[in-house]
Amino acid sequence: MTGTHPLRAKRRRAALRTAAFMSPWLIGFSLFFAYPLLSTVYFSFTKYDGFRPPVFNGADNWTYVFTDYPLFWPAMWNTLWLVVVMVSCRVLFGLGVGLLITKIKTGAGLFRTLFYLPYLAPPVAATLAFVFLLNPGTGPVNVLLESAGLPAPGWFTDADWSKPALTALALWGVGDLMVIFMAALLDVPKEQYEAAELDGAWARLRHITLPNISPIILFAVVTGVIQAMQYYTQPLVAGKVSAGVIGGSGQQFEPGYPDKSTLTLPQIIYNAGFQRFDYGAACVVALVLFALSMAFTALLMRRRGGLIGAGD
């Protein structure tokens, strides 16, 4: 029994030493994640407008958001559409551009720069440029389509084409994924390609390239899903400019033009909290967004082998 107390003291000292080393992370986690999350959960069960003290109202905010808030379900559908379609297109396009540039023998640096530069454009400026380029009446894209005898869509003024237009904007700025995929592709062992020289391009892609870069594909998909869940600036700017609302801060604007097709969950968090002063409903939407992000990330991490098929 005499050795029990020194052993406990040693373990206690080791635990305190570990806690001391972890204290910066623990403080940051508590202040910037745990406390905001718990506060959001608390305010989601209260009636709170930011001016008067919150009053507990049970599940009224949850019932209102899921049954009576007219913007919630359109925003949910649009956000899920962007997660599935836009993220998939960005990953495939970024991988395709990376594969193409790694195969170019002359001028690879020039093409790499040209594809990366759009990613550096500020989101607001890039969205404004796309809105004017895709203007259904005077935009050069529709002028070229009409001159070629092709149908000219309404783009950001048409509810059926607004999300594809946002996807085109996201593909234009795919330089970040291109660089990541290029680094991964250049790291694939050349001996494996040489050993499979007679198998054909598709077999080499499926059995060598994709298995080797599968962690990078997973990283691109997970980060893309998180970014799509936080998609706010581009659809809001596109909707405002297309609707002709380009004034100053005094103007009120209901997001989602045209016909709620550019609504996203982050937009209605702002709409509920800072335009309608209903912080309880805004916290409910924020928690739904958080739960969706965690669910998508957990699903992708659990099914990560399915991202590339049975190549490995």
CSV table of C-alpha atoms in Angstrom, one decimal:
chain,number,residue,atom,x,y,z
A,1,MET,CA,0.0,0.0,0.0
A,2,THR,CA,2.9,2.3,0.6
A,3,GLY,CA,3.6,2.6,-3.2
A,4,THR,CA,0.0,3.5,-4.0
A,5,HIS,CA,0.2,7.2,-3.0
A,6,PRO,CA,3.4,8.0,-4.9
A,7,LEU,CA,1.9,6.3,-8.0
A,8,ARG,CA,-1.3,8.4,-7.7
A,9,ALA,CA,0.8,11.5,-7.3
A,10,LYS,CA,2.9,10.7,-10.3
A,11,ARG,CA,-0.2,10.1,-12.4
A,12,ARG,CA,-1.8,13.4,-11.1
A,13,ARG,CA,1.4,15.3,-12.0
A,14,ALA,CA,1.4,13.8,-15.5
A,15,ALA,CA,-2.3,14.7,-16.0
A,16,LEU,CA,-1.6,18.3,-14.9
A,17,ARG,CA,1.4,18.5,-17.2
A,18,THR,CA,-0.7,17.2,-20.1
A,19,ALA,CA,-3.5,19.7,-19.3
A,20,ALA,CA,-1.0,22.5,-19.1
A,21,PHE,CA,0.3,21.7,-22.6
A,22,MET,CA,-3.3,21.4,-23.9
A,23,SER,CA,-4.5,24.6,-22.2
A,24,PRO,CA,-4.2,26.9,-25.2
A,25,TRP,CA,-6.4,24.5,-27.2
A,26,LEU,CA,-8.8,23.9,-24.4
A,27,ILE,CA,-9.2,27.7,-23.8
A,28,GLY,CA,-9.8,28.3,-27.6
A,29,PHE,CA,-12.2,25.4,-27.9
A,30,SER,CA,-14.2,26.6,-24.9
A,31,LEU,CA,-14.4,30.3,-25.9
A,32,PHE,CA,-14.8,29.9,-29.7
A,33,PHE,CA,-16.8,26.6,-30.0
A,34,ALA,CA,-18.3,25.2,-26.9
A,35,TYR,CA,-19.6,28.4,-25.4
A,36,PRO,CA,-21.1,29.7,-28.8
A,37,LEU,CA,-22.7,26.3,-29.5
A,38,LEU,CA,-24.3,26.0,-26.0
A,39,SER,CA,-25.5,29.6,-26.3
A,40,THR,CA,-27.0,28.9,-29.7
A,41,VAL,CA,-28.8,25.9,-28.2
A,42,TYR,CA,-30.1,28.0,-25.3
A,43,PHE,CA,-31.3,30.9,-27.5
A,44,SER,CA,-33.1,28.4,-29.8
A,45,PHE,CA,-35.6,27.8,-27.0
A,46,THR,CA,-36.2,31.4,-26.2
A,47,LYS,CA,-37.9,34.4,-27.6
A,48,TYR,CA,-35.1,37.0,-28.1
A,49,ASP,CA,-34.9,40.1,-30.3
A,50,GLY,CA,-31.5,41.3,-29.2
A,51,PHE,CA,-32.9,44.2,-27.2
A,52,ARG,CA,-35.0,42.6,-24.4
A,53,PRO,CA,-33.9,39.7,-22.2
A,54,PRO,CA,-34.6,36.3,-23.7
A,55,VAL,CA,-37.8,34.6,-22.5
A,56,PHE,CA,-38.1,30.8,-22.6
A,57,ASN,CA,-40.7,29.6,-25.1
A,58,GLY,CA,-40.1,25.9,-25.4
A,59,ALA,CA,-40.1,24.5,-28.9
A,60,ASP,CA,-42.0,27.4,-30.5
A,61,ASN,CA,-39.0,28.5,-32.5
A,62,TRP,CA,-38.4,25.0,-33.9
A,63,THR,CA,-42.1,24.6,-34.8
A,64,TYR,CA,-42.1,28.0,-36.5
A,65,VAL,CA,-38.9,27.3,-38.5
A,66,PHE,CA,-40.0,23.9,-39.8
A,67,THR,CA,-43.7,24.7,-40.4
A,68,ASP,CA,-44.2,28.4,-40.8
A,69,TYR,CA,-41.0,30.1,-41.9
A,70,PRO,CA,-41.5,30.5,-45.7
A,71,LEU,CA,-37.8,30.7,-46.5
A,72,PHE,CA,-36.5,27.6,-44.6
A,73,TRP,CA,-37.4,24.8,-46.9
A,74,PRO,CA,-36.4,26.5,-50.2
A,75,ALA,CA,-33.1,27.4,-48.5
A,76,MET,CA,-32.6,23.8,-47.3
A,77,TRP,CA,-33.3,22.4,-50.8
A,78,ASN,CA,-30.9,25.0,-52.5
A,79,THR,CA,-28.2,24.3,-50.0
A,80,LEU,CA,-28.4,20.5,-50.5
A,81,TRP,CA,-28.4,21.0,-54.3
A,82,LEU,CA,-25.2,23.1,-54.0
A,83,VAL,CA,-23.6,20.5,-51.8
A,84,VAL,CA,-24.4,17.6,-54.1
A,85,VAL,CA,-24.0,19.2,-57.5
A,86,MET,CA,-21.6,22.1,-57.1
A,87,VAL,CA,-19.2,20.2,-54.9
A,88,SER,CA,-19.2,17.2,-57.2
A,89,CYS,CA,-18.6,19.4,-60.3
A,90,ARG,CA,-15.8,21.4,-58.6
A,91,VAL,CA,-14.0,18.2,-57.5
A,92,LEU,CA,-14.3,16.5,-60.9
A,93,PHE,CA,-13.3,19.7,-62.8
A,94,GLY,CA,-10.4,20.5,-60.5
A,95,LEU,CA,-9.1,16.9,-60.9
A,96,GLY,CA,-9.6,17.1,-64.6
A,97,VAL,CA,-7.7,20.3,-64.9
A,98,GLY,CA,-4.9,19.0,-62.6
A,99,LEU,CA,-4.6,15.9,-64.8
A,100,LEU,CA,-4.5,18.0,-68.0
A,101,ILE,CA,-1.8,20.4,-66.8
A,102,THR,CA,0.4,17.6,-65.4
A,103,LYS,CA,0.4,16.1,-68.9
A,104,ILE,CA,1.3,19.3,-70.7
A,105,LYS,CA,5.0,19.4,-71.7
A,106,THR,CA,5.2,23.0,-72.9
A,107,GLY,CA,3.6,26.1,-71.3
A,108,ALA,CA,2.4,24.2,-68.1
A,109,GLY,CA,3.4,27.2,-65.9
A,110,LEU,CA,1.3,29.6,-68.1
A,111,PHE,CA,-1.8,27.4,-68.0
A,112,ARG,CA,-1.4,26.8,-64.3
A,113,THR,CA,-1.3,30.6,-63.7
A,114,LEU,CA,-4.3,31.2,-65.9
A,115,PHE,CA,-6.4,28.6,-64.1
A,116,TYR,CA,-5.3,29.8,-60.7
A,117,LEU,CA,-5.8,33.5,-61.2
A,118,PRO,CA,-9.7,33.5,-61.0
A,119,TYR,CA,-9.4,32.0,-57.5
A,120,LEU,CA,-7.7,35.2,-56.3
A,121,ALA,CA,-10.6,37.4,-57.5
A,122,PRO,CA,-12.7,38.8,-54.5
A,123,PRO,CA,-16.0,37.0,-54.3
A,124,VAL,CA,-18.1,40.1,-54.7
A,125,ALA,CA,-16.1,41.3,-57.7
A,126,ALA,CA,-16.2,37.9,-59.3
A,127,THR,CA,-20.0,37.6,-58.8
A,128,LEU,CA,-20.6,41.1,-60.2
A,129,ALA,CA,-18.5,40.2,-63.3
A,130,PHE,CA,-20.5,37.0,-63.8
A,131,VAL,CA,-23.8,38.7,-63.4
A,132,PHE,CA,-22.9,41.2,-66.2
A,133,LEU,CA,-21.4,38.5,-68.4
A,134,LEU,CA,-24.5,36.4,-68.1
A,135,ASN,CA,-27.0,39.3,-68.4
A,136,PRO,CA,-29.8,37.8,-70.5
A,137,GLY,CA,-30.3,41.0,-72.5
A,138,THR,CA,-26.9,42.5,-73.0
A,139,GLY,CA,-24.4,39.9,-71.7
A,140,PRO,CA,-21.7,38.7,-74.1
A,141,VAL,CA,-22.4,35.1,-73.3
A,142,ASN,CA,-26.0,35.2,-74.5
A,143,VAL,CA,-25.0,37.3,-77.5
A,144,LEU,CA,-22.6,34.6,-78.5
A,145,LEU,CA,-25.2,31.8,-77.9
A,146,GLU,CA,-27.8,33.7,-80.0
A,147,SER,CA,-25.3,34.3,-82.8
A,148,ALA,CA,-24.6,30.5,-82.8
A,149,GLY,CA,-28.3,29.7,-83.0
A,150,LEU,CA,-28.4,28.3,-79.5
A,151,PRO,CA,-31.0,29.0,-76.8
A,152,ALA,CA,-30.0,31.9,-74.4
A,153,PRO,CA,-30.9,31.1,-70.8
A,154,GLY,CA,-32.0,33.7,-68.3
A,155,TRP,CA,-29.2,32.7,-65.9
A,156,PHE,CA,-29.5,34.7,-62.7
A,157,THR,CA,-32.9,36.0,-63.6
A,158,ASP,CA,-34.4,32.6,-64.2
A,159,ALA,CA,-35.1,30.3,-61.2
A,160,ASP,CA,-34.2,27.2,-63.3
A,161,TRP,CA,-30.8,28.5,-64.3
A,162,SER,CA,-29.6,30.5,-61.2
A,163,LYS,CA,-28.0,27.6,-59.4
A,164,PRO,CA,-26.3,26.3,-62.6
A,165,ALA,CA,-25.0,29.9,-63.0
A,166,LEU,CA,-23.6,29.8,-59.5
A,167,THR,CA,-22.0,26.4,-60.2
A,168,ALA,CA,-20.4,27.9,-63.3
A,169,LEU,CA,-19.0,30.7,-61.1
A,170,ALA,CA,-17.6,28.1,-58.7
A,171,LEU,CA,-16.0,26.2,-61.6
A,172,TRP,CA,-14.4,29.4,-62.8
A,173,GLY,CA,-12.6,29.7,-59.5
A,174,VAL,CA,-11.4,26.1,-59.2
A,175,GLY,CA,-7.7,27.1,-59.0
A,176,ASP,CA,-7.4,26.1,-55.4
A,177,LEU,CA,-8.4,22.5,-56.1
A,178,MET,CA,-6.3,22.4,-59.2
A,179,VAL,CA,-3.1,23.2,-57.2
A,180,ILE,CA,-4.0,20.6,-54.5
A,181,PHE,CA,-4.7,17.9,-57.1
A,182,MET,CA,-1.6,18.7,-59.1
A,183,ALA,CA,0.6,18.3,-56.0
A,184,ALA,CA,-1.0,15.0,-55.3
A,185,LEU,CA,-0.7,13.8,-58.9
A,186,LEU,CA,2.9,14.7,-59.2
A,187,ASP,CA,3.6,12.6,-56.0
A,188,VAL,CA,2.2,9.4,-57.5
A,189,PRO,CA,5.1,6.9,-58.0
A,190,LYS,CA,6.1,6.8,-61.7
A,191,GLU,CA,7.2,3.1,-61.3
A,192,GLN,CA,3.5,2.2,-60.9
A,193,TYR,CA,2.6,3.9,-64.1
A,194,GLU,CA,5.5,2.2,-65.9
A,195,ALA,CA,4.4,-1.2,-64.6
A,196,ALA,CA,0.8,-0.6,-65.9
A,197,GLU,CA,1.9,0.9,-69.3
A,198,LEU,CA,-0.1,-1.8,-71.3
A,199,ASP,CA,-3.3,-1.5,-69.2
A,200,GLY,CA,-4.6,1.6,-70.9
A,201,ALA,CA,-5.3,5.1,-69.6
A,202,TRP,CA,-8.6,4.3,-67.9
A,203,ALA,CA,-7.1,1.4,-66.0
A,204,ARG,CA,-4.1,3.5,-64.9
A,205,LEU,CA,-6.5,6.2,-63.7
A,206,ARG,CA,-8.7,3.8,-61.8
A,207,HIS,CA,-6.2,1.4,-60.3
A,208,ILE,CA,-3.1,3.7,-59.8
A,209,THR,CA,-4.0,7.4,-59.8
A,210,LEU,CA,-7.3,7.4,-57.8
A,211,PRO,CA,-6.1,5.1,-55.0
A,212,ASN,CA,-2.9,7.1,-54.5
A,213,ILE,CA,-4.7,10.5,-54.3
A,214,SER,CA,-7.8,9.2,-52.5
A,215,PRO,CA,-6.9,11.1,-49.2
A,216,ILE,CA,-6.7,14.3,-51.3
A,217,ILE,CA,-10.1,13.6,-52.9
A,218,LEU,CA,-11.6,13.1,-49.5
A,219,PHE,CA,-10.1,16.3,-48.3
A,220,ALA,CA,-11.4,18.2,-51.3
A,221,VAL,CA,-14.9,16.8,-50.9
A,222,VAL,CA,-15.1,17.4,-47.1
A,223,THR,CA,-13.8,21.0,-47.4
A,224,GLY,CA,-16.1,21.6,-50.4
A,225,VAL,CA,-19.1,20.4,-48.4
A,226,ILE,CA,-18.2,22.7,-45.5
A,227,GLN,CA,-17.8,25.7,-47.9
A,228,ALA,CA,-21.1,24.9,-49.7
A,229,MET,CA,-22.8,24.8,-46.3
A,230,GLN,CA,-21.4,28.3,-45.6
A,231,TYR,CA,-22.3,29.6,-49.1
A,232,TYR,CA,-23.5,33.2,-48.6
A,233,THR,CA,-21.8,36.0,-50.5
A,234,GLN,CA,-22.1,34.9,-54.1
A,235,PRO,CA,-25.8,34.0,-54.2
A,236,LEU,CA,-26.7,37.1,-52.2
A,237,VAL,CA,-24.8,39.4,-54.4
A,238,ALA,CA,-26.1,37.7,-57.6
A,239,GLY,CA,-29.7,37.9,-56.4
A,240,LYS,CA,-29.4,41.6,-55.4
A,241,VAL,CA,-27.8,42.7,-58.6
A,242,SER,CA,-30.1,40.7,-60.8
A,243,ALA,CA,-33.1,42.1,-58.9
A,244,GLY,CA,-31.8,45.7,-59.4
A,245,VAL,CA,-31.1,46.2,-55.7
A,246,ILE,CA,-27.7,47.8,-55.7
A,247,GLY,CA,-28.2,50.7,-53.3
A,248,GLY,CA,-26.7,51.4,-49.9
A,249,SER,CA,-27.3,50.0,-46.4
A,250,GLY,CA,-30.7,51.6,-45.9
A,251,GLN,CA,-32.4,49.3,-48.4
A,252,GLN,CA,-34.3,46.2,-47.3
A,253,PHE,CA,-33.9,43.1,-49.5
A,254,GLU,CA,-35.6,39.7,-49.1
A,255,PRO,CA,-32.9,37.3,-50.3
A,256,GLY,CA,-33.5,34.5,-52.8
A,257,TYR,CA,-34.1,36.3,-56.1
A,258,PRO,CA,-35.4,34.9,-58.4
A,259,ASP,CA,-38.2,33.0,-56.8
A,260,LYS,CA,-36.1,31.9,-53.8
A,261,SER,CA,-33.8,30.0,-56.1
A,262,THR,CA,-30.6,31.5,-54.7
A,263,LEU,CA,-31.6,31.2,-51.0
A,264,THR,CA,-29.1,29.3,-48.8
A,265,LEU,CA,-29.2,28.5,-45.1
A,266,PRO,CA,-26.6,31.1,-44.1
A,267,GLN,CA,-28.7,33.8,-45.8
A,268,ILE,CA,-31.8,33.0,-43.8
A,269,ILE,CA,-29.8,33.0,-40.6
A,270,TYR,CA,-28.9,36.6,-41.4
A,271,ASN,CA,-32.5,37.3,-42.5
A,272,ALA,CA,-34.1,35.9,-39.4
A,273,GLY,CA,-31.6,37.3,-36.9
A,274,PHE,CA,-30.7,40.7,-38.3
A,275,GLN,CA,-33.6,41.6,-40.5
A,276,ARG,CA,-36.5,40.1,-38.6
A,277,PHE,CA,-34.8,40.4,-35.2
A,278,ASP,CA,-35.8,36.8,-34.4
A,279,TYR,CA,-32.7,35.4,-32.8
A,280,GLY,CA,-34.4,32.3,-31.6
A,281,ALA,CA,-35.4,31.2,-35.1
A,282,ALA,CA,-31.9,32.2,-36.4
A,283,CYS,CA,-30.3,29.9,-33.8
A,284,VAL,CA,-32.6,27.1,-34.9
A,285,VAL,CA,-31.4,27.4,-38.5
A,286,ALA,CA,-27.8,27.7,-37.3
A,287,LEU,CA,-28.1,24.4,-35.4
A,288,VAL,CA,-29.7,22.7,-38.4
A,289,LEU,CA,-26.8,23.9,-40.5
A,290,PHE,CA,-24.3,22.6,-37.9
A,291,ALA,CA,-26.1,19.2,-37.8
A,292,LEU,CA,-26.1,18.9,-41.6
A,293,SER,CA,-22.4,19.8,-41.8
A,294,MET,CA,-21.5,17.2,-39.1
A,295,ALA,CA,-23.7,14.5,-40.8
A,296,PHE,CA,-22.2,15.0,-44.2
A,297,THR,CA,-18.7,15.0,-42.8
A,298,ALA,CA,-19.3,11.9,-40.8
A,299,LEU,CA,-20.8,10.1,-43.7
A,300,LEU,CA,-17.9,11.0,-46.0
A,301,MET,CA,-15.4,10.0,-43.5
A,302,ARG,CA,-17.2,6.7,-42.9
A,303,ARG,CA,-17.7,6.0,-46.6
A,304,ARG,CA,-14.4,7.4,-47.8
A,305,GLY,CA,-13.5,4.3,-49.8
A,306,GLY,CA,-16.6,4.8,-51.9
A,307,LEU,CA,-15.3,8.1,-53.2
A,308,ILE,CA,-13.0,6.3,-55.7
A,309,GLY,CA,-14.7,3.0,-56.1
A,310,ALA,CA,-12.9,-0.3,-55.6
A,311,GLY,CA,-9.7,0.8,-57.1
A,312,ASP,CA,-7.5,-0.1,-54.1
